[in-house]
Amino acid sequence: MRKGFFFTYDALSALVVVAAAASIVLAFSNYNAVARGYAGLDAVGRDYLTEKYLHGIPVTESNVQSLTGKSVSETIPVGKPVVVHSTAFKYLDLCNCSDWNCSLFYGVNTSCFSSQDINESIRKEAWVST
Amino acid sequence: MNGRGFFSSALNALVISAAIAAALLVALHASADEAGVRSLEAKRVADRAYDGQLNHEKVLLDSVVDAAFQYYGCSASPTGTYCENAGSTYSSYLSNYSSFLEDSATGFNASIAGAYCNAVTPSTGFNWSYSFGANTSFTANTSHASKTITDTQSFTIEIRNYSARIVNNTQECSGPVLMRIAVENSSGYVLDYYVDCNQTINLTNNPCP
């Protein structure tokens, strides 16, 4: 029994197929955005660490929030569904000399010559969430 | 087809289609999530290899300066071979440096592809001078990604162990000693450290430089 074009079984099936196809297209169109999401969060964290520790720019966590809309923290955040951990590394100043030209005194600050000027603090860490 | 049959078939089609769409969406979400993790891993290894290379100059400077002080520092008569000491110090420091760049998520390894150290004639008022160079590769890796960056550094290390002072118009090699360690590359001095040894060294049998 045919009641009209829009209420036939064939028409309804076609509508379902079209709707399913459309949802798949929509899902795929969002695929790359989802895939890039974590790397994007990581980029925010690395930029923050690089600017702050490698370039000495006094950027703050609230600066990042206002500029990117992302939340960045140097402590592990609690209760965030998606958090990406970012790192950057800065070697320590040799013998604590911030300049390339430096004066040292034997027995006072020359112990730096006896071992590598490196410790855990070279690792800079940030956690970024949406 | 009667009315009941039509709605039954339509409902079945809707339910099946919805189930297929839901399964597809779940699969797509999982796949996108996996792709996101892979993308993050690729970025991480690239960043870590870059970080390794970025600090390479500091590792080298740390090595050759420490070796210089351990070999010549505030001592009248150096012993041994500076180049051997510098080479082994660099190798040791590079290994230790690598351990700091490695973590549970990202592996890291630095390996020396080539290195040299040669004594050269001092020409700028120093007592000893050496050319030192290293070609080193820095590799970061995860289970799905790997990145290697190579870096070449070359320096001239100049060392002045102690300086003579003039006492009553006579050159005397004793008293407070000033040691100087300088490192330069093709762009000029990258490090110039003066060390006041603050001690009198016995220079018996050791002529003034």
CSV table of C-alpha atoms in Angstrom, one decimal:
chain,number,residue,atom,x,y,z
A,1,MET,CA,0.0,0.0,0.0
A,2,ARG,CA,1.6,3.3,-1.1
A,3,LYS,CA,0.6,6.3,1.0
A,4,GLY,CA,2.9,8.8,-0.9
A,5,PHE,CA,6.5,9.3,-1.7
A,6,PHE,CA,7.8,10.4,1.7
A,7,PHE,CA,6.1,7.6,3.6
A,8,THR,CA,7.1,4.7,1.6
A,9,TYR,CA,9.5,2.1,3.0
A,10,ASP,CA,12.0,2.8,0.2
A,11,ALA,CA,12.0,6.5,0.8
A,12,LEU,CA,12.5,6.0,4.5
A,13,SER,CA,15.3,3.6,3.9
A,14,ALA,CA,16.9,6.0,1.5
A,15,LEU,CA,16.6,8.7,4.2
A,16,VAL,CA,18.3,6.5,6.7
A,17,VAL,CA,21.2,5.7,4.3
A,18,VAL,CA,21.6,9.4,3.5
A,19,ALA,CA,21.6,10.3,7.2
A,20,ALA,CA,24.2,7.6,8.0
A,21,ALA,CA,26.4,8.7,5.1
A,22,ALA,CA,26.1,12.3,6.2
A,23,SER,CA,27.1,11.4,9.8
A,24,ILE,CA,30.1,9.5,8.5
A,25,VAL,CA,31.2,12.5,6.4
A,26,LEU,CA,30.8,14.7,9.4
A,27,ALA,CA,32.7,12.3,11.6
A,28,PHE,CA,35.6,12.1,9.1
A,29,SER,CA,35.7,15.9,8.7
A,30,ASN,CA,36.4,16.1,12.4
A,31,TYR,CA,38.9,13.3,12.3
A,32,ASN,CA,42.0,15.3,11.6
A,33,ALA,CA,41.0,17.9,14.2
A,34,VAL,CA,40.8,15.3,16.8
A,35,ALA,CA,44.0,13.7,15.7
A,36,ARG,CA,45.9,17.0,15.9
A,37,GLY,CA,44.4,17.9,19.2
A,38,TYR,CA,47.0,16.3,21.5
A,39,ALA,CA,49.9,17.7,19.4
A,40,GLY,CA,48.3,21.1,19.6
A,41,LEU,CA,48.1,20.9,23.4
A,42,ASP,CA,51.7,19.8,23.5
A,43,ALA,CA,52.7,22.7,21.3
A,44,VAL,CA,51.1,25.1,23.8
A,45,GLY,CA,53.0,23.6,26.7
A,46,ARG,CA,56.4,23.6,24.8
A,47,ASP,CA,55.9,27.1,23.7
A,48,TYR,CA,55.3,28.2,27.3
A,49,LEU,CA,58.3,26.3,28.6
A,50,THR,CA,60.6,27.5,25.8
A,51,GLU,CA,59.6,31.1,26.1
A,52,LYS,CA,59.9,31.1,29.9
A,53,TYR,CA,63.1,29.0,30.5
A,54,LEU,CA,65.1,29.1,27.2
A,55,HIS,CA,64.3,32.7,26.1
A,56,GLY,CA,63.7,34.2,29.5
A,57,ILE,CA,60.4,35.8,28.6
A,58,PRO,CA,58.3,36.3,31.8
A,59,VAL,CA,55.2,34.5,30.4
A,60,THR,CA,52.7,33.3,33.0
A,61,GLU,CA,50.2,30.5,33.0
A,62,SER,CA,47.4,33.1,32.9
A,63,ASN,CA,49.0,34.7,29.9
A,64,VAL,CA,48.7,31.3,28.1
A,65,GLN,CA,45.1,30.9,29.2
A,66,SER,CA,44.2,34.3,27.8
A,67,LEU,CA,46.1,33.9,24.6
A,68,THR,CA,45.2,30.3,23.7
A,69,GLY,CA,42.2,29.4,25.8
A,70,LYS,CA,44.2,26.4,27.1
A,71,SER,CA,45.1,25.8,30.7
A,72,VAL,CA,48.8,25.3,31.3
A,73,SER,CA,50.3,24.3,34.7
A,74,GLU,CA,53.7,23.3,36.0
A,75,THR,CA,52.0,21.0,38.4
A,76,ILE,CA,49.9,18.0,37.6
A,77,PRO,CA,46.3,19.1,37.3
A,78,VAL,CA,43.5,17.2,39.0
A,79,GLY,CA,40.1,16.4,37.5
A,80,LYS,CA,40.9,17.3,33.9
A,81,PRO,CA,39.6,14.7,31.4
A,82,VAL,CA,42.4,15.4,28.8
A,83,VAL,CA,45.8,16.4,29.9
A,84,VAL,CA,49.0,16.5,27.8
A,85,HIS,CA,52.4,16.5,29.4
A,86,SER,CA,55.0,18.8,27.7
A,87,THR,CA,58.7,19.0,28.3
A,88,ALA,CA,61.7,21.1,27.3
A,89,PHE,CA,65.3,21.0,28.4
A,90,LYS,CA,67.7,23.7,29.4
A,91,TYR,CA,71.3,22.9,30.3
A,92,LEU,CA,72.5,24.6,33.5
A,93,ASP,CA,74.8,27.6,33.3
A,94,LEU,CA,78.4,26.3,33.6
A,95,CYS,CA,79.7,27.0,37.1
A,96,ASN,CA,76.6,29.2,37.6
A,97,CYS,CA,78.1,31.8,35.3
A,98,SER,CA,75.3,33.4,33.3
A,99,ASP,CA,77.8,35.2,31.1
A,100,TRP,CA,80.5,33.7,28.8
A,101,ASN,CA,83.1,35.7,30.7
A,102,CYS,CA,83.4,34.7,34.4
A,103,SER,CA,85.8,34.8,37.4
A,104,LEU,CA,86.0,31.9,39.8
A,105,PHE,CA,87.9,31.4,43.0
A,106,TYR,CA,89.7,28.2,43.8
A,107,GLY,CA,88.1,26.4,46.7
A,108,VAL,CA,85.0,28.7,46.7
A,109,ASN,CA,83.2,28.0,43.5
A,110,THR,CA,85.4,25.7,41.5
A,111,SER,CA,83.8,22.4,42.5
A,112,CYS,CA,81.8,22.8,39.3
A,113,PHE,CA,85.0,21.7,37.5
A,114,SER,CA,84.9,18.3,39.1
A,115,SER,CA,81.6,17.1,37.7
A,116,GLN,CA,79.1,17.7,35.0
A,117,ASP,CA,76.9,20.8,35.6
A,118,ILE,CA,73.6,18.9,35.2
A,119,ASN,CA,70.8,17.7,37.3
A,120,GLU,CA,67.1,17.0,37.2
A,121,SER,CA,66.3,20.7,37.0
A,122,ILE,CA,67.3,20.8,33.3
A,123,ARG,CA,63.9,19.2,32.7
A,124,LYS,CA,61.1,21.7,32.5
A,125,GLU,CA,57.6,20.3,32.6
A,126,ALA,CA,54.1,21.6,32.0
A,127,TRP,CA,50.7,20.0,31.8
A,128,VAL,CA,48.2,21.4,29.3
A,129,SER,CA,44.4,20.8,29.3
A,130,THR,CA,41.5,22.2,27.4
B,1,MET,CA,2.8,-4.4,2.5
B,2,ASN,CA,0.3,-3.5,5.2
B,3,GLY,CA,0.7,-0.7,7.7
B,4,ARG,CA,2.1,-2.9,10.5
B,5,GLY,CA,4.7,-4.4,8.2
B,6,PHE,CA,5.8,-1.1,7.0
B,7,PHE,CA,6.5,0.3,10.5
B,8,SER,CA,8.2,-2.9,11.5
B,9,SER,CA,10.5,-2.9,8.6
B,10,ALA,CA,11.2,0.9,8.9
B,11,LEU,CA,11.9,0.4,12.6
B,12,ASN,CA,14.3,-2.4,11.9
B,13,ALA,CA,16.0,-0.3,9.2
B,14,LEU,CA,16.3,2.6,11.7
B,15,VAL,CA,17.7,0.5,14.5
B,16,ILE,CA,20.2,-1.3,12.3
B,17,SER,CA,21.3,1.9,10.7
B,18,ALA,CA,21.6,3.6,14.1
B,19,ALA,CA,23.6,0.6,15.4
B,20,ILE,CA,25.9,0.7,12.3
B,21,ALA,CA,26.4,4.5,12.6
B,22,ALA,CA,27.1,4.2,16.4
B,23,ALA,CA,29.7,1.4,15.8
B,24,LEU,CA,31.3,3.5,13.0
B,25,LEU,CA,31.4,6.6,15.2
B,26,VAL,CA,33.0,4.6,18.1
B,27,ALA,CA,35.5,3.1,15.7
B,28,LEU,CA,36.2,6.5,14.2
B,29,HIS,CA,36.7,8.0,17.6
B,30,ALA,CA,39.1,5.3,18.7
B,31,SER,CA,40.9,5.6,15.4
B,32,ALA,CA,41.1,9.4,15.7
B,33,ASP,CA,42.3,9.0,19.3
B,34,GLU,CA,45.0,6.6,18.1
B,35,ALA,CA,46.0,9.0,15.3
B,36,GLY,CA,46.2,11.8,17.9
B,37,VAL,CA,48.5,9.7,20.0
B,38,ARG,CA,50.7,8.9,17.0
B,39,SER,CA,50.8,12.5,16.0
B,40,LEU,CA,51.8,13.5,19.5
B,41,GLU,CA,54.5,10.8,19.5
B,42,ALA,CA,55.9,12.1,16.2
B,43,LYS,CA,56.0,15.6,17.6
B,44,ARG,CA,57.6,14.5,20.8
B,45,VAL,CA,60.5,12.6,19.2
B,46,ALA,CA,61.2,15.5,16.9
B,47,ASP,CA,61.2,17.9,19.9
B,48,ARG,CA,63.3,15.7,22.0
B,49,ALA,CA,65.9,15.1,19.3
B,50,TYR,CA,66.0,18.9,18.8
B,51,ASP,CA,66.4,19.4,22.6
B,52,GLY,CA,69.3,17.0,22.6
B,53,GLN,CA,71.1,18.8,19.8
B,54,LEU,CA,70.3,22.3,21.2
B,55,ASN,CA,72.3,21.6,24.4
B,56,HIS,CA,75.1,19.8,22.7
B,57,GLU,CA,77.4,22.8,22.7
B,58,LYS,CA,77.0,23.1,26.5
B,59,VAL,CA,77.8,19.4,27.0
B,60,LEU,CA,81.0,19.9,25.0
B,61,LEU,CA,82.0,23.1,26.8
B,62,ASP,CA,81.3,21.5,30.2
B,63,SER,CA,83.5,18.5,29.2
B,64,VAL,CA,86.5,20.3,27.8
B,65,VAL,CA,86.6,23.0,30.6
B,66,ASP,CA,86.3,20.4,33.3
B,67,ALA,CA,89.0,18.3,31.7
B,68,ALA,CA,91.2,21.4,31.4
B,69,PHE,CA,90.8,22.2,35.1
B,70,GLN,CA,91.3,18.6,36.2
B,71,TYR,CA,94.4,18.4,34.1
B,72,TYR,CA,96.0,21.8,34.5
B,73,GLY,CA,94.0,23.5,37.2
B,74,CYS,CA,96.0,25.4,39.8
B,75,SER,CA,98.9,23.0,39.3
B,76,ALA,CA,102.4,23.8,38.2
B,77,SER,CA,103.0,20.7,36.2
B,78,PRO,CA,100.3,19.0,34.3
B,79,THR,CA,100.6,15.3,33.8
B,80,GLY,CA,99.0,12.9,31.4
B,81,THR,CA,97.4,13.8,28.1
B,82,TYR,CA,94.8,16.4,28.0
B,83,CYS,CA,93.1,15.1,24.8
B,84,GLU,CA,92.6,11.7,26.4
B,85,ASN,CA,91.1,13.3,29.4
B,86,ALA,CA,88.8,15.6,27.4
B,87,GLY,CA,87.7,12.7,25.1
B,88,SER,CA,86.7,10.4,28.0
B,89,THR,CA,85.1,13.3,29.9
B,90,TYR,CA,83.0,14.2,26.9
B,91,SER,CA,81.9,10.6,26.3
B,92,SER,CA,81.0,10.3,30.0
B,93,TYR,CA,79.1,13.6,30.1
B,94,LEU,CA,77.2,12.8,26.9
B,95,SER,CA,76.1,9.5,28.3
B,96,ASN,CA,74.9,11.1,31.5
B,97,TYR,CA,73.2,13.9,29.6
B,98,SER,CA,71.3,11.3,27.5
B,99,SER,CA,70.0,9.7,30.7
B,100,PHE,CA,68.4,13.0,31.7
B,101,LEU,CA,66.6,13.4,28.3
B,102,GLU,CA,65.1,9.9,28.5
B,103,ASP,CA,61.9,9.1,30.2
B,104,SER,CA,59.3,6.4,30.2
B,105,ALA,CA,57.5,7.9,27.2
B,106,THR,CA,60.4,8.7,25.0
B,107,GLY,CA,63.7,7.0,24.6
B,108,PHE,CA,66.8,9.0,23.9
B,109,ASN,CA,70.4,8.2,22.9
B,110,ALA,CA,73.4,10.2,21.9
B,111,SER,CA,76.2,8.6,20.0
B,112,ILE,CA,79.5,10.1,18.8
B,113,ALA,CA,80.0,9.5,15.1
B,114,GLY,CA,83.4,11.1,15.2
B,115,ALA,CA,85.6,13.2,17.4
B,116,TYR,CA,89.1,14.6,17.4
B,117,CYS,CA,91.4,16.5,19.7
B,118,ASN,CA,94.8,17.8,18.6
B,119,ALA,CA,97.4,20.0,20.3
B,120,VAL,CA,98.0,23.1,18.4
B,121,THR,CA,100.5,25.9,18.8
B,122,PRO,CA,99.2,28.6,21.0
B,123,SER,CA,99.2,32.0,19.3
B,124,THR,CA,97.2,34.3,21.6
B,125,GLY,CA,99.3,34.3,24.8
B,126,PHE,CA,98.1,31.0,26.2
B,127,ASN,CA,100.4,28.2,27.3
B,128,TRP,CA,98.5,25.4,25.7
B,129,SER,CA,96.0,25.2,23.0
B,130,TYR,CA,93.9,22.3,21.5
B,131,SER,CA,91.5,21.9,18.7
B,132,PHE,CA,88.6,19.7,19.7
B,133,GLY,CA,85.6,18.7,17.6
B,134,ALA,CA,82.8,16.2,17.7
B,135,ASN,CA,80.1,15.0,15.3
B,136,THR,CA,77.3,13.5,17.4
B,137,SER,CA,73.9,12.2,16.6
B,138,PHE,CA,70.9,12.5,18.9
B,139,THR,CA,68.1,10.0,18.5
B,140,ALA,CA,64.7,10.1,20.2
B,141,ASN,CA,62.2,7.3,19.7
B,142,THR,CA,58.9,5.8,20.8
B,143,SER,CA,57.3,2.6,19.8
B,144,HIS,CA,55.9,4.3,16.7
B,145,ALA,CA,58.3,7.1,15.9
B,146,SER,CA,61.9,7.9,15.7
B,147,LYS,CA,63.9,11.0,14.9
B,148,THR,CA,67.7,11.6,14.6
B,149,ILE,CA,69.5,14.9,14.4
B,150,THR,CA,73.2,15.2,14.0
B,151,ASP,CA,75.3,18.1,15.2
B,152,THR,CA,78.9,19.1,14.6
B,153,GLN,CA,80.8,21.3,17.0
B,154,SER,CA,84.5,22.4,16.8
B,155,PHE,CA,86.4,24.5,19.3
B,156,THR,CA,89.8,25.7,20.2
B,157,ILE,CA,90.5,25.3,23.9
B,158,GLU,CA,93.2,27.6,25.3
B,159,ILE,CA,94.6,27.2,28.7
B,160,ARG,CA,97.0,29.5,30.7
B,161,ASN,CA,98.0,27.7,33.8
B,162,TYR,CA,99.8,30.4,35.8
B,163,SER,CA,101.2,33.8,35.1
B,164,ALA,CA,104.5,35.2,36.2
B,165,ARG,CA,104.5,38.3,38.4
B,166,ILE,CA,107.2,40.8,38.7
B,167,VAL,CA,108.8,41.2,42.2
B,168,ASN,CA,111.6,43.7,42.6
B,169,ASN,CA,112.1,43.8,38.8
B,170,THR,CA,112.6,40.1,38.8
B,171,GLN,CA,110.2,37.6,37.3
B,172,GLU,CA,108.9,35.3,40.0
B,173,CYS,CA,106.7,32.3,39.3
B,174,SER,CA,104.9,32.0,42.6
B,175,GLY,CA,102.2,33.6,44.7
B,176,PRO,CA,98.6,33.9,43.7
B,177,VAL,CA,98.0,32.1,40.4
B,178,LEU,CA,95.6,33.1,37.8
B,179,MET,CA,94.4,30.4,35.6
B,180,ARG,CA,92.5,31.1,32.4
B,181,ILE,CA,90.5,28.7,30.3
B,182,ALA,CA,89.0,30.0,27.1
B,183,VAL,CA,87.1,28.4,24.3
B,184,GLU,CA,86.5,29.8,20.9
B,185,ASN,CA,84.9,28.7,17.8
B,186,SER,CA,84.7,30.3,14.3
B,187,SER,CA,82.5,33.1,15.7
B,188,GLY,CA,84.9,34.1,18.5
B,189,TYR,CA,85.1,33.3,22.2
B,190,VAL,CA,82.2,31.4,23.6
B,191,LEU,CA,83.7,31.0,27.1
B,192,ASP,CA,86.4,32.7,29.0
B,193,TYR,CA,86.9,31.8,32.6
B,194,TYR,CA,89.5,33.1,35.0
B,195,VAL,CA,90.3,31.1,38.1
B,196,ASP,CA,92.1,32.7,41.0
B,197,CYS,CA,93.9,29.7,42.4
B,198,ASN,CA,94.5,31.6,45.6
B,199,GLN,CA,97.5,29.5,46.6
B,200,THR,CA,101.2,29.6,46.4
B,201,ILE,CA,102.5,26.8,44.3
B,202,ASN,CA,106.0,25.3,44.7
B,203,LEU,CA,107.6,25.9,41.4
B,204,THR,CA,110.9,24.3,42.3
B,205,ASN,CA,112.1,22.6,39.2
B,206,ASN,CA,109.3,24.2,37.2
B,207,PRO,CA,110.4,27.1,35.1
B,208,CYS,CA,108.3,30.1,34.4
B,209,PRO,CA,106.1,29.6,31.4
